[in-house]
């Protein structure tokens, strides 16, 4: 009895992801001959927040924002990549996506503004640093 409970707890803690699959069987009889067909279907849902693609678009699909928080009022540390794009109201000039030595997603979002380049640096989809013209 403990093993199913342990398995259920491990599955719940493994992540916020659902993947369902199933089969359906359908029998049909014509002229004394029975044929059985099967079909399958699957669905997936991810609760990860959308992130920027290299083209500067927000990833979409069947994703649900787990935070369900309203759009922030200003650009500040802690906002997501897609929140930055929404607040700026324009697609970024360039997006560089990489990975740190610790396995974290690192993204640099560049906006070419009239006063100079603005660079927004994200770690694991959270704004960590802003570099504006005249700053080092």
PDB file of C-alpha atoms in Angstrom:
ATOM      1  CA  UNK A   1       0.000   0.000   0.000  1.00  0.00           C
ATOM      2  CA  UNK A   2       2.898   2.370   0.675  1.00  0.00           C
ATOM      3  CA  UNK A   3       4.369   1.982  -2.803  1.00  0.00           C
ATOM      4  CA  UNK A   4       1.357   3.475  -4.686  1.00  0.00           C
ATOM      5  CA  UNK A   5       1.224   6.398  -2.255  1.00  0.00           C
ATOM      6  CA  UNK A   6       4.974   6.993  -2.662  1.00  0.00           C
ATOM      7  CA  UNK A   7       4.630   6.810  -6.450  1.00  0.00           C
ATOM      8  CA  UNK A   8       1.728   9.278  -6.388  1.00  0.00           C
ATOM      9  CA  UNK A   9       3.718  11.755  -4.256  1.00  0.00           C
ATOM     10  CA  UNK A  10       6.781  11.457  -6.506  1.00  0.00           C
ATOM     11  CA  UNK A  11       4.660  12.039  -9.590  1.00  0.00           C
ATOM     12  CA  UNK A  12       3.051  15.104  -8.024  1.00  0.00           C
ATOM     13  CA  UNK A  13       6.423  16.593  -7.133  1.00  0.00           C
ATOM     14  CA  UNK A  14       8.044  15.767 -10.468  1.00  0.00           C
ATOM     15  CA  UNK A  15       6.676  18.857 -12.206  1.00  0.00           C
ATOM     16  CA  UNK A  16       3.630  20.682 -13.338  1.00  0.00           C
ATOM     17  CA  UNK A  17       3.042  18.817 -16.541  1.00  0.00           C
ATOM     18  CA  UNK A  18       0.213  16.612 -17.747  1.00  0.00           C
ATOM     19  CA  UNK A  19       0.379  14.241 -20.661  1.00  0.00           C
ATOM     20  CA  UNK A  20      -2.645  12.077 -21.370  1.00  0.00           C
ATOM     21  CA  UNK A  21      -2.994   9.408 -23.960  1.00  0.00           C
ATOM     22  CA  UNK A  22      -5.574   6.776 -24.700  1.00  0.00           C
ATOM     23  CA  UNK A  23      -6.944   4.248 -27.126  1.00  0.00           C
ATOM     24  CA  UNK A  24     -10.478   3.664 -28.350  1.00  0.00           C
ATOM     25  CA  UNK A  25     -11.736   0.464 -29.944  1.00  0.00           C
ATOM     26  CA  UNK A  26     -14.764   0.328 -32.214  1.00  0.00           C
ATOM     27  CA  UNK A  27     -16.337  -2.823 -33.604  1.00  0.00           C
ATOM     28  CA  UNK A  28     -18.588  -2.963 -36.623  1.00  0.00           C
ATOM     29  CA  UNK A  29     -20.409  -5.967 -38.075  1.00  0.00           C
ATOM     30  CA  UNK A  30     -21.400  -6.058 -41.755  1.00  0.00           C
ATOM     31  CA  UNK A  31     -22.578  -9.144 -43.543  1.00  0.00           C
ATOM     32  CA  UNK A  32     -21.545 -11.405 -40.671  1.00  0.00           C
ATOM     33  CA  UNK A  33     -17.980 -10.053 -40.643  1.00  0.00           C
ATOM     34  CA  UNK A  34     -16.862  -8.091 -37.611  1.00  0.00           C
ATOM     35  CA  UNK A  35     -14.077  -5.582 -37.953  1.00  0.00           C
ATOM     36  CA  UNK A  36     -12.452  -3.795 -35.069  1.00  0.00           C
ATOM     37  CA  UNK A  37     -10.711  -0.468 -35.450  1.00  0.00           C
ATOM     38  CA  UNK A  38      -8.625   1.359 -32.946  1.00  0.00           C
ATOM     39  CA  UNK A  39      -7.773   5.003 -32.696  1.00  0.00           C
ATOM     40  CA  UNK A  40      -5.587   6.915 -30.329  1.00  0.00           C
ATOM     41  CA  UNK A  41      -5.503  10.429 -29.047  1.00  0.00           C
ATOM     42  CA  UNK A  42      -3.241  12.393 -26.792  1.00  0.00           C
ATOM     43  CA  UNK A  43      -3.230  15.797 -25.190  1.00  0.00           C
ATOM     44  CA  UNK A  44      -0.584  17.722 -23.319  1.00  0.00           C
ATOM     45  CA  UNK A  45      -0.652  20.712 -21.037  1.00  0.00           C
ATOM     46  CA  UNK A  46       2.328  22.578 -19.646  1.00  0.00           C
ATOM     47  CA  UNK A  47       2.211  25.083 -16.834  1.00  0.00           C
ATOM     48  CA  UNK A  48       5.481  26.729 -17.805  1.00  0.00           C
ATOM     49  CA  UNK A  49       5.327  30.421 -18.554  1.00  0.00           C
ATOM     50  CA  UNK A  50       5.813  31.482 -22.168  1.00  0.00           C
ATOM     51  CA  UNK A  51       9.352  32.535 -23.128  1.00  0.00           C
ATOM     52  CA  UNK A  52      10.813  34.457 -26.058  1.00  0.00           C
ATOM     53  CA  UNK A  53      11.865  32.705 -29.233  1.00  0.00           C
ATOM     54  CA  UNK A  54      15.007  33.793 -31.129  1.00  0.00           C
ATOM     55  CA  UNK A  55      12.686  35.784 -33.435  1.00  0.00           C
ATOM     56  CA  UNK A  56      11.370  37.851 -30.506  1.00  0.00           C
ATOM     57  CA  UNK A  57       7.934  36.251 -30.308  1.00  0.00           C
ATOM     58  CA  UNK A  58       6.434  34.719 -27.178  1.00  0.00           C
ATOM     59  CA  UNK A  59       6.168  30.957 -27.255  1.00  0.00           C
ATOM     60  CA  UNK A  60       2.596  29.779 -27.085  1.00  0.00           C
ATOM     61  CA  UNK A  61       0.748  26.544 -27.469  1.00  0.00           C
ATOM     62  CA  UNK A  62      -1.208  24.839 -24.755  1.00  0.00           C
ATOM     63  CA  UNK A  63       0.628  26.661 -22.004  1.00  0.00           C
ATOM     64  CA  UNK A  64      -1.012  28.051 -18.923  1.00  0.00           C
ATOM     65  CA  UNK A  65       0.586  30.814 -16.913  1.00  0.00           C
ATOM     66  CA  UNK A  66       0.865  29.352 -13.407  1.00  0.00           C
ATOM     67  CA  UNK A  67       1.283  32.741 -11.799  1.00  0.00           C
ATOM     68  CA  UNK A  68      -1.914  34.213 -13.319  1.00  0.00           C
ATOM     69  CA  UNK A  69      -0.611  37.572 -12.232  1.00  0.00           C
ATOM     70  CA  UNK A  70      -1.580  40.807 -13.960  1.00  0.00           C
ATOM     71  CA  UNK A  71       0.872  42.589 -16.238  1.00  0.00           C
ATOM     72  CA  UNK A  72       3.406  44.532 -14.136  1.00  0.00           C
ATOM     73  CA  UNK A  73       3.134  48.325 -14.228  1.00  0.00           C
ATOM     74  CA  UNK A  74       6.814  48.879 -15.036  1.00  0.00           C
ATOM     75  CA  UNK A  75       9.951  47.176 -16.260  1.00  0.00           C
ATOM     76  CA  UNK A  76      11.707  45.947 -13.130  1.00  0.00           C
ATOM     77  CA  UNK A  77      13.785  42.952 -12.015  1.00  0.00           C
ATOM     78  CA  UNK A  78      11.693  39.805 -11.745  1.00  0.00           C
ATOM     79  CA  UNK A  79       9.412  40.308 -14.754  1.00  0.00           C
ATOM     80  CA  UNK A  80       9.311  37.637 -17.473  1.00  0.00           C
ATOM     81  CA  UNK A  81      10.654  37.878 -21.020  1.00  0.00           C
ATOM     82  CA  UNK A  82       7.169  38.144 -22.526  1.00  0.00           C
ATOM     83  CA  UNK A  83       6.092  40.728 -19.969  1.00  0.00           C
ATOM     84  CA  UNK A  84       9.016  42.906 -21.120  1.00  0.00           C
ATOM     85  CA  UNK A  85       7.852  42.714 -24.743  1.00  0.00           C
ATOM     86  CA  UNK A  86       4.283  43.590 -23.734  1.00  0.00           C
ATOM     87  CA  UNK A  87       5.453  46.541 -21.643  1.00  0.00           C
ATOM     88  CA  UNK A  88       7.772  47.812 -24.408  1.00  0.00           C
ATOM     89  CA  UNK A  89       4.963  47.489 -26.944  1.00  0.00           C
ATOM     90  CA  UNK A  90       7.313  46.402 -29.727  1.00  0.00           C
ATOM     91  CA  UNK A  91       9.232  43.371 -30.893  1.00  0.00           C
ATOM     92  CA  UNK A  92      12.892  43.376 -29.733  1.00  0.00           C
ATOM     93  CA  UNK A  93      15.701  44.237 -32.143  1.00  0.00           C
ATOM     94  CA  UNK A  94      17.547  41.027 -31.226  1.00  0.00           C
ATOM     95  CA  UNK A  95      17.213  38.074 -28.846  1.00  0.00           C
ATOM     96  CA  UNK A  96      20.172  35.918 -27.802  1.00  0.00           C
ATOM     97  CA  UNK A  97      19.337  32.659 -26.025  1.00  0.00           C
ATOM     98  CA  UNK A  98      21.894  30.506 -24.257  1.00  0.00           C
ATOM     99  CA  UNK A  99      22.558  28.389 -21.221  1.00  0.00           C
ATOM    100  CA  UNK A 100      24.725  29.101 -18.203  1.00  0.00           C
ATOM    101  CA  UNK A 101      27.267  26.653 -16.852  1.00  0.00           C
ATOM    102  CA  UNK A 102      24.680  25.813 -14.197  1.00  0.00           C
ATOM    103  CA  UNK A 103      22.076  24.740 -16.771  1.00  0.00           C
ATOM    104  CA  UNK A 104      19.982  27.895 -16.450  1.00  0.00           C
ATOM    105  CA  UNK A 105      18.326  29.544 -19.442  1.00  0.00           C
ATOM    106  CA  UNK A 106      20.001  32.891 -20.118  1.00  0.00           C
ATOM    107  CA  UNK A 107      18.484  35.407 -22.509  1.00  0.00           C
ATOM    108  CA  UNK A 108      19.653  38.838 -23.635  1.00  0.00           C
ATOM    109  CA  UNK A 109      16.990  41.036 -25.199  1.00  0.00           C
ATOM    110  CA  UNK A 110      18.202  44.056 -27.186  1.00  0.00           C
ATOM    111  CA  UNK A 111      16.151  47.114 -28.033  1.00  0.00           C
ATOM    112  CA  UNK A 112      17.698  49.758 -30.304  1.00  0.00           C
ATOM    113  CA  UNK A 113      16.169  52.956 -28.909  1.00  0.00           C
ATOM    114  CA  UNK A 114      16.737  56.512 -30.208  1.00  0.00           C
ATOM    115  CA  UNK A 115      19.035  57.229 -27.231  1.00  0.00           C
ATOM    116  CA  UNK A 116      21.056  54.026 -27.697  1.00  0.00           C
ATOM    117  CA  UNK A 117      20.887  50.314 -27.080  1.00  0.00           C
ATOM    118  CA  UNK A 118      19.057  48.869 -24.116  1.00  0.00           C
ATOM    119  CA  UNK A 119      19.936  45.328 -23.063  1.00  0.00           C
ATOM    120  CA  UNK A 120      17.699  43.306 -20.761  1.00  0.00           C
ATOM    121  CA  UNK A 121      19.262  40.172 -19.238  1.00  0.00           C
ATOM    122  CA  UNK A 122      17.146  37.275 -18.033  1.00  0.00           C
ATOM    123  CA  UNK A 123      18.005  34.160 -16.056  1.00  0.00           C
ATOM    124  CA  UNK A 124      15.401  31.384 -16.071  1.00  0.00           C
ATOM    125  CA  UNK A 125      12.752  33.765 -17.503  1.00  0.00           C
ATOM    126  CA  UNK A 126      13.223  36.461 -14.854  1.00  0.00           C
ATOM    127  CA  UNK A 127      14.749  39.883 -15.533  1.00  0.00           C
ATOM    128  CA  UNK A 128      18.002  40.088 -13.584  1.00  0.00           C
ATOM    129  CA  UNK A 129      19.836  43.099 -15.071  1.00  0.00           C
ATOM    130  CA  UNK A 130      19.202  46.120 -17.303  1.00  0.00           C
ATOM    131  CA  UNK A 131      21.976  47.910 -19.229  1.00  0.00           C
ATOM    132  CA  UNK A 132      20.981  51.284 -20.714  1.00  0.00           C
ATOM    133  CA  UNK A 133      23.091  53.859 -22.591  1.00  0.00           C
ATOM    134  CA  UNK A 134      25.605  55.516 -20.292  1.00  0.00           C
ATOM    135  CA  UNK A 135      25.586  52.600 -17.833  1.00  0.00           C
ATOM    136  CA  UNK A 136      28.281  49.991 -17.599  1.00  0.00           C
TER     137      UNK A 136
END
